[in-house]
Amino acid sequence: MSGAGSSPVAVLFDFDHTLFAHDDSPRWVLDACRAAGRDTGGAAARALYDRMLAERRTPGVTAAMRGCQRSAAAHRRAHLAWFGRAGADEELARALYARLLSPEAWTPYEDVGATLAALRAHGVPVGVVSNVGWDIRPTFAAHGLAGYVGADAFVLSCEEGAEKPDPALFRTACARLGVPPGRALMVGDDPVNDGAAVTAGLRVHLLPDQPPGACRGLAGAVHHVLHADTHTRRTLRTPQGEPHAFH
């Protein structure tokens, strides 16, 4: 953990690879093909998926993706172009994009629910700061996690017109939670984008990679927040909701 100041009393989380993982596998292609009414076998789906991975690393696609999460329109345009360059026709490209945004294609890590419940039980305000090209609130709702993050506590690049590592995003999240940056903790996986919270005055806890569905290690990340002085925390935000078990 990095940063300075008193113990944090609020937590900001990254979305992708921190709280949720996308089904980034040939199954993504298979599900999109079925949605588009295509009778595509596993071998064909794997071939398209492999072409998608190869195209994603090309200079043209890399350039198109740069900054695309600053608006929903730019995100959609860049991804449809990527899928098209990999060989998907227009209909299939739209299906691939719809699947990317589908809440069912995103899986919370094993310890997300328990961690968010524990933070809520202790009266700790929670926000989400994410570089993302669409509204992820329905994903939280679909997995029963919407009650732990207020609708206005999502600071999304596509809604703010800016991407991490811009420190303004972290300051905005802190302002919405009603806490000074020096009393907030940013939990993420990217040393550049999430680590930039330090420049806004926050503490930062970076997590190592874990496979989808695994325990993410979030309990250790928020340990000091859960054990911060409760009187100080209550002066910043009134606890809401009933206590939940945390193991």
CSV table of C-alpha atoms in Angstrom, one decimal:
chain,number,residue,atom,x,y,z
A,1,MET,CA,0.0,0.0,0.0
A,2,SER,CA,1.3,3.5,-0.9
A,3,GLY,CA,0.2,7.0,0.1
A,4,ALA,CA,0.3,9.1,3.1
A,5,GLY,CA,-1.9,10.6,5.8
A,6,SER,CA,-4.4,9.1,8.3
A,7,SER,CA,-6.0,5.7,8.0
A,8,PRO,CA,-8.4,5.5,5.0
A,9,VAL,CA,-12.1,5.5,5.8
A,10,ALA,CA,-13.5,5.0,2.2
A,11,VAL,CA,-12.6,2.6,-0.6
A,12,LEU,CA,-12.5,3.0,-4.4
A,13,PHE,CA,-12.3,0.0,-6.6
A,14,ASP,CA,-11.4,-0.6,-10.2
A,15,PHE,CA,-13.8,-2.8,-12.2
A,16,ASP,CA,-12.1,-5.0,-14.7
A,17,HIS,CA,-9.6,-7.5,-13.2
A,18,THR,CA,-10.3,-6.1,-9.7
A,19,LEU,CA,-13.9,-6.8,-8.9
A,20,PHE,CA,-15.0,-8.6,-12.1
A,21,ALA,CA,-13.4,-10.6,-14.9
A,22,HIS,CA,-14.7,-10.9,-18.5
A,23,ASP,CA,-15.2,-14.3,-20.1
A,24,ASP,CA,-12.3,-13.6,-22.5
A,25,SER,CA,-12.3,-17.0,-24.2
A,26,PRO,CA,-13.7,-18.6,-27.4
A,27,ARG,CA,-17.0,-19.0,-25.5
A,28,TRP,CA,-17.4,-15.2,-26.0
A,29,VAL,CA,-17.4,-15.9,-29.8
A,30,LEU,CA,-19.7,-18.9,-29.5
A,31,ASP,CA,-22.3,-17.0,-27.4
A,32,ALA,CA,-22.2,-14.1,-29.9
A,33,CYS,CA,-22.6,-16.5,-32.8
A,34,ARG,CA,-25.7,-18.1,-31.2
A,35,ALA,CA,-27.2,-14.7,-30.5
A,36,ALA,CA,-26.7,-13.8,-34.2
A,37,GLY,CA,-28.4,-17.1,-35.2
A,38,ARG,CA,-25.2,-18.6,-36.5
A,39,ASP,CA,-24.6,-22.4,-36.4
A,40,THR,CA,-20.9,-22.1,-35.6
A,41,GLY,CA,-18.8,-24.9,-34.3
A,42,GLY,CA,-16.1,-24.7,-31.7
A,43,ALA,CA,-13.2,-24.9,-34.2
A,44,ALA,CA,-14.6,-21.9,-36.2
A,45,ALA,CA,-15.2,-19.9,-33.0
A,46,ARG,CA,-11.7,-20.6,-31.8
A,47,ALA,CA,-10.3,-19.5,-35.2
A,48,LEU,CA,-12.2,-16.2,-35.0
A,49,TYR,CA,-11.2,-15.7,-31.4
A,50,ASP,CA,-7.5,-16.3,-32.3
A,51,ARG,CA,-7.8,-13.7,-35.1
A,52,MET,CA,-9.3,-11.3,-32.7
A,53,LEU,CA,-6.4,-11.7,-30.3
A,54,ALA,CA,-3.9,-11.2,-33.1
A,55,GLU,CA,-5.6,-8.1,-34.5
A,56,ARG,CA,-5.9,-6.6,-31.1
A,57,ARG,CA,-2.1,-6.3,-31.0
A,58,THR,CA,-1.7,-4.6,-34.5
A,59,PRO,CA,-0.8,-1.0,-34.6
A,60,GLY,CA,-4.1,0.0,-36.3
A,61,VAL,CA,-6.3,-1.5,-33.7
A,62,THR,CA,-4.1,-0.4,-30.9
A,63,ALA,CA,-4.3,3.2,-32.1
A,64,ALA,CA,-8.1,3.0,-32.5
A,65,MET,CA,-8.5,1.7,-29.0
A,66,ARG,CA,-6.4,4.5,-27.5
A,67,GLY,CA,-8.7,6.8,-25.6
A,68,CYS,CA,-11.8,5.0,-26.8
A,69,GLN,CA,-13.2,4.7,-23.3
A,70,ARG,CA,-13.8,8.4,-23.0
A,71,SER,CA,-17.2,8.0,-24.6
A,72,ALA,CA,-19.7,5.2,-25.3
A,73,ALA,CA,-19.8,6.0,-29.0
A,74,ALA,CA,-16.0,5.9,-29.4
A,75,HIS,CA,-15.8,2.6,-27.5
A,76,ARG,CA,-18.4,1.0,-29.7
A,77,ARG,CA,-16.8,2.3,-32.9
A,78,ALA,CA,-13.4,1.1,-32.0
A,79,HIS,CA,-14.5,-2.4,-31.0
A,80,LEU,CA,-16.7,-2.9,-34.1
A,81,ALA,CA,-13.7,-1.9,-36.2
A,82,TRP,CA,-11.5,-4.4,-34.3
A,83,PHE,CA,-14.0,-7.3,-34.8
A,84,GLY,CA,-14.4,-6.4,-38.4
A,85,ARG,CA,-10.7,-6.5,-39.0
A,86,ALA,CA,-10.6,-10.0,-37.4
A,87,GLY,CA,-13.1,-11.2,-40.0
A,88,ALA,CA,-16.5,-10.7,-38.3
A,89,ASP,CA,-19.2,-9.4,-40.6
A,90,GLU,CA,-21.3,-6.4,-39.4
A,91,GLU,CA,-24.0,-8.5,-37.8
A,92,LEU,CA,-21.6,-10.8,-35.9
A,93,ALA,CA,-19.5,-7.8,-34.9
A,94,ARG,CA,-22.6,-6.2,-33.3
A,95,ALA,CA,-23.3,-9.5,-31.5
A,96,LEU,CA,-19.7,-9.7,-30.2
A,97,TYR,CA,-20.0,-6.2,-28.9
A,98,ALA,CA,-23.4,-6.9,-27.2
A,99,ARG,CA,-21.9,-9.9,-25.5
A,100,LEU,CA,-18.9,-7.9,-24.3
A,101,LEU,CA,-21.4,-5.5,-22.5
A,102,SER,CA,-23.7,-8.2,-21.3
A,103,PRO,CA,-23.7,-8.6,-17.4
A,104,GLU,CA,-23.7,-12.4,-18.0
A,105,ALA,CA,-20.3,-12.2,-19.6
A,106,TRP,CA,-18.8,-10.7,-16.4
A,107,THR,CA,-18.1,-12.8,-13.3
A,108,PRO,CA,-17.3,-11.3,-9.9
A,109,TYR,CA,-14.3,-12.7,-8.1
A,110,GLU,CA,-15.1,-15.0,-5.2
A,111,ASP,CA,-14.6,-12.6,-2.4
A,112,VAL,CA,-16.3,-9.5,-3.9
A,113,GLY,CA,-19.7,-10.0,-2.3
A,114,ALA,CA,-18.3,-10.6,1.2
A,115,THR,CA,-15.9,-7.7,1.0
A,116,LEU,CA,-18.5,-5.2,-0.2
A,117,ALA,CA,-20.9,-6.5,2.5
A,118,ALA,CA,-18.3,-6.1,5.2
A,119,LEU,CA,-17.5,-2.5,4.1
A,120,ARG,CA,-21.2,-1.6,4.2
A,121,ALA,CA,-21.7,-3.2,7.6
A,122,HIS,CA,-18.9,-1.1,8.9
A,123,GLY,CA,-20.3,2.1,7.4
A,124,VAL,CA,-17.4,2.4,4.9
A,125,PRO,CA,-18.4,4.3,1.7
A,126,VAL,CA,-17.5,2.5,-1.6
A,127,GLY,CA,-17.0,3.9,-5.1
A,128,VAL,CA,-16.0,2.4,-8.4
A,129,VAL,CA,-13.5,4.3,-10.7
A,130,SER,CA,-13.2,2.5,-14.0
A,131,ASN,CA,-11.9,3.0,-17.6
A,132,VAL,CA,-14.9,1.6,-19.3
A,133,GLY,CA,-17.0,2.3,-22.4
A,134,TRP,CA,-20.5,1.5,-21.1
A,135,ASP,CA,-22.6,1.7,-18.0
A,136,ILE,CA,-21.5,-1.1,-15.7
A,137,ARG,CA,-24.2,-0.5,-13.1
A,138,PRO,CA,-26.5,-3.2,-14.6
A,139,THR,CA,-23.6,-5.7,-14.2
A,140,PHE,CA,-23.5,-5.0,-10.5
A,141,ALA,CA,-27.3,-5.3,-10.3
A,142,ALA,CA,-27.4,-8.6,-12.2
A,143,HIS,CA,-24.9,-10.1,-9.7
A,144,GLY,CA,-26.7,-8.8,-6.6
A,145,LEU,CA,-24.1,-6.2,-5.8
A,146,ALA,CA,-25.9,-2.9,-6.7
A,147,GLY,CA,-26.8,-2.2,-3.1
A,148,TYR,CA,-23.2,-1.8,-2.1
A,149,VAL,CA,-22.3,1.1,-4.4
A,150,GLY,CA,-24.5,4.1,-4.8
A,151,ALA,CA,-25.5,5.0,-8.4
A,152,ASP,CA,-23.6,8.3,-8.1
A,153,ALA,CA,-20.5,6.6,-6.7
A,154,PHE,CA,-19.6,5.1,-10.1
A,155,VAL,CA,-17.0,7.3,-11.8
A,156,LEU,CA,-16.8,5.9,-15.3
A,157,SER,CA,-14.5,7.2,-18.0
A,158,CYS,CA,-17.2,7.1,-20.7
A,159,GLU,CA,-19.4,9.4,-18.5
A,160,GLU,CA,-16.7,11.7,-17.3
A,161,GLY,CA,-14.9,12.2,-20.7
A,162,ALA,CA,-11.6,11.3,-19.2
A,163,GLU,CA,-9.6,8.1,-18.5
A,164,LYS,CA,-7.3,7.0,-15.7
A,165,PRO,CA,-4.5,7.9,-14.9
A,166,ASP,CA,-6.2,11.4,-14.9
A,167,PRO,CA,-6.2,12.2,-11.2
A,168,ALA,CA,-9.4,14.2,-11.6
A,169,LEU,CA,-11.4,10.9,-11.7
A,170,PHE,CA,-10.2,9.9,-8.2
A,171,ARG,CA,-10.9,13.3,-6.8
A,172,THR,CA,-14.4,13.2,-8.3
A,173,ALA,CA,-15.1,9.9,-6.7
A,174,CYS,CA,-13.9,11.1,-3.3
A,175,ALA,CA,-16.1,14.2,-3.6
A,176,ARG,CA,-19.1,12.1,-4.3
A,177,LEU,CA,-18.4,9.9,-1.3
A,178,GLY,CA,-17.9,13.0,0.9
A,179,VAL,CA,-14.3,12.1,2.0
A,180,PRO,CA,-11.0,13.9,1.4
A,181,PRO,CA,-8.6,12.1,-0.9
A,182,GLY,CA,-6.2,11.6,1.9
A,183,ARG,CA,-8.8,9.4,3.7
A,184,ALA,CA,-9.5,7.1,0.7
A,185,LEU,CA,-8.0,3.9,-0.6
A,186,MET,CA,-7.9,2.9,-4.2
A,187,VAL,CA,-7.8,-0.8,-4.9
A,188,GLY,CA,-6.9,-1.9,-8.4
A,189,ASP,CA,-4.6,-4.0,-10.6
A,190,ASP,CA,-2.9,-1.5,-12.9
A,191,PRO,CA,0.2,0.3,-11.5
A,192,VAL,CA,-0.2,3.1,-14.1
A,193,ASN,CA,-3.9,3.7,-14.2
A,194,ASP,CA,-4.8,2.7,-10.7
A,195,GLY,CA,-1.5,3.7,-9.2
A,196,ALA,CA,-2.1,7.3,-10.4
A,197,ALA,CA,-4.5,7.7,-7.5
A,198,VAL,CA,-1.4,8.5,-5.4
A,199,THR,CA,-1.0,11.8,-7.4
A,200,ALA,CA,-4.5,12.7,-6.2
A,201,GLY,CA,-3.6,12.1,-2.6
A,202,LEU,CA,-5.1,8.6,-2.1
A,203,ARG,CA,-3.5,5.5,-0.8
A,204,VAL,CA,-3.2,2.7,-3.3
A,205,HIS,CA,-3.3,-1.1,-3.0
A,206,LEU,CA,-2.5,-3.1,-6.1
A,207,LEU,CA,-3.5,-6.7,-6.5
A,208,PRO,CA,-1.6,-9.4,-8.5
A,209,ASP,CA,-3.3,-11.3,-11.3
A,210,GLN,CA,-5.8,-14.0,-10.4
A,211,PRO,CA,-7.9,-16.3,-12.6
A,212,PRO,CA,-11.6,-15.4,-13.1
A,213,GLY,CA,-13.7,-16.6,-10.2
A,214,ALA,CA,-10.8,-17.0,-7.8
A,215,CYS,CA,-10.4,-15.3,-4.5
A,216,ARG,CA,-9.0,-11.8,-5.3
A,217,GLY,CA,-7.4,-11.0,-1.9
A,218,LEU,CA,-9.8,-8.1,-1.3
A,219,ALA,CA,-10.0,-8.8,2.5
A,220,GLY,CA,-6.3,-8.0,2.9
A,221,ALA,CA,-6.6,-4.9,0.7
A,222,VAL,CA,-9.3,-3.3,2.9
A,223,HIS,CA,-8.2,-4.7,6.3
A,224,HIS,CA,-7.0,-1.3,7.6
A,225,VAL,CA,-10.1,0.4,6.4
A,226,LEU,CA,-12.4,-2.1,8.3
A,227,HIS,CA,-10.3,-1.6,11.4
A,228,ALA,CA,-10.0,2.2,11.2
A,229,ASP,CA,-11.4,4.3,14.0
A,230,THR,CA,-15.2,3.9,13.7
A,231,HIS,CA,-16.0,7.2,15.4
A,232,THR,CA,-13.9,9.1,12.8
A,233,ARG,CA,-15.6,7.1,10.0
A,234,ARG,CA,-19.1,7.9,11.2
A,235,THR,CA,-18.4,11.6,11.2
A,236,LEU,CA,-17.8,11.3,7.4
A,237,ARG,CA,-20.7,9.1,6.4
A,238,THR,CA,-23.6,7.5,8.2
A,239,PRO,CA,-23.7,3.7,7.9
A,240,GLN,CA,-26.5,2.2,5.9
A,241,GLY,CA,-28.0,-1.2,5.8
A,242,GLU,CA,-27.8,-4.2,8.1
A,243,PRO,CA,-24.6,-6.0,9.1
A,244,HIS,CA,-23.4,-8.9,6.9
A,245,ALA,CA,-21.1,-11.8,7.7
A,246,PHE,CA,-17.5,-11.5,6.6
A,247,HIS,CA,-15.2,-14.5,6.5
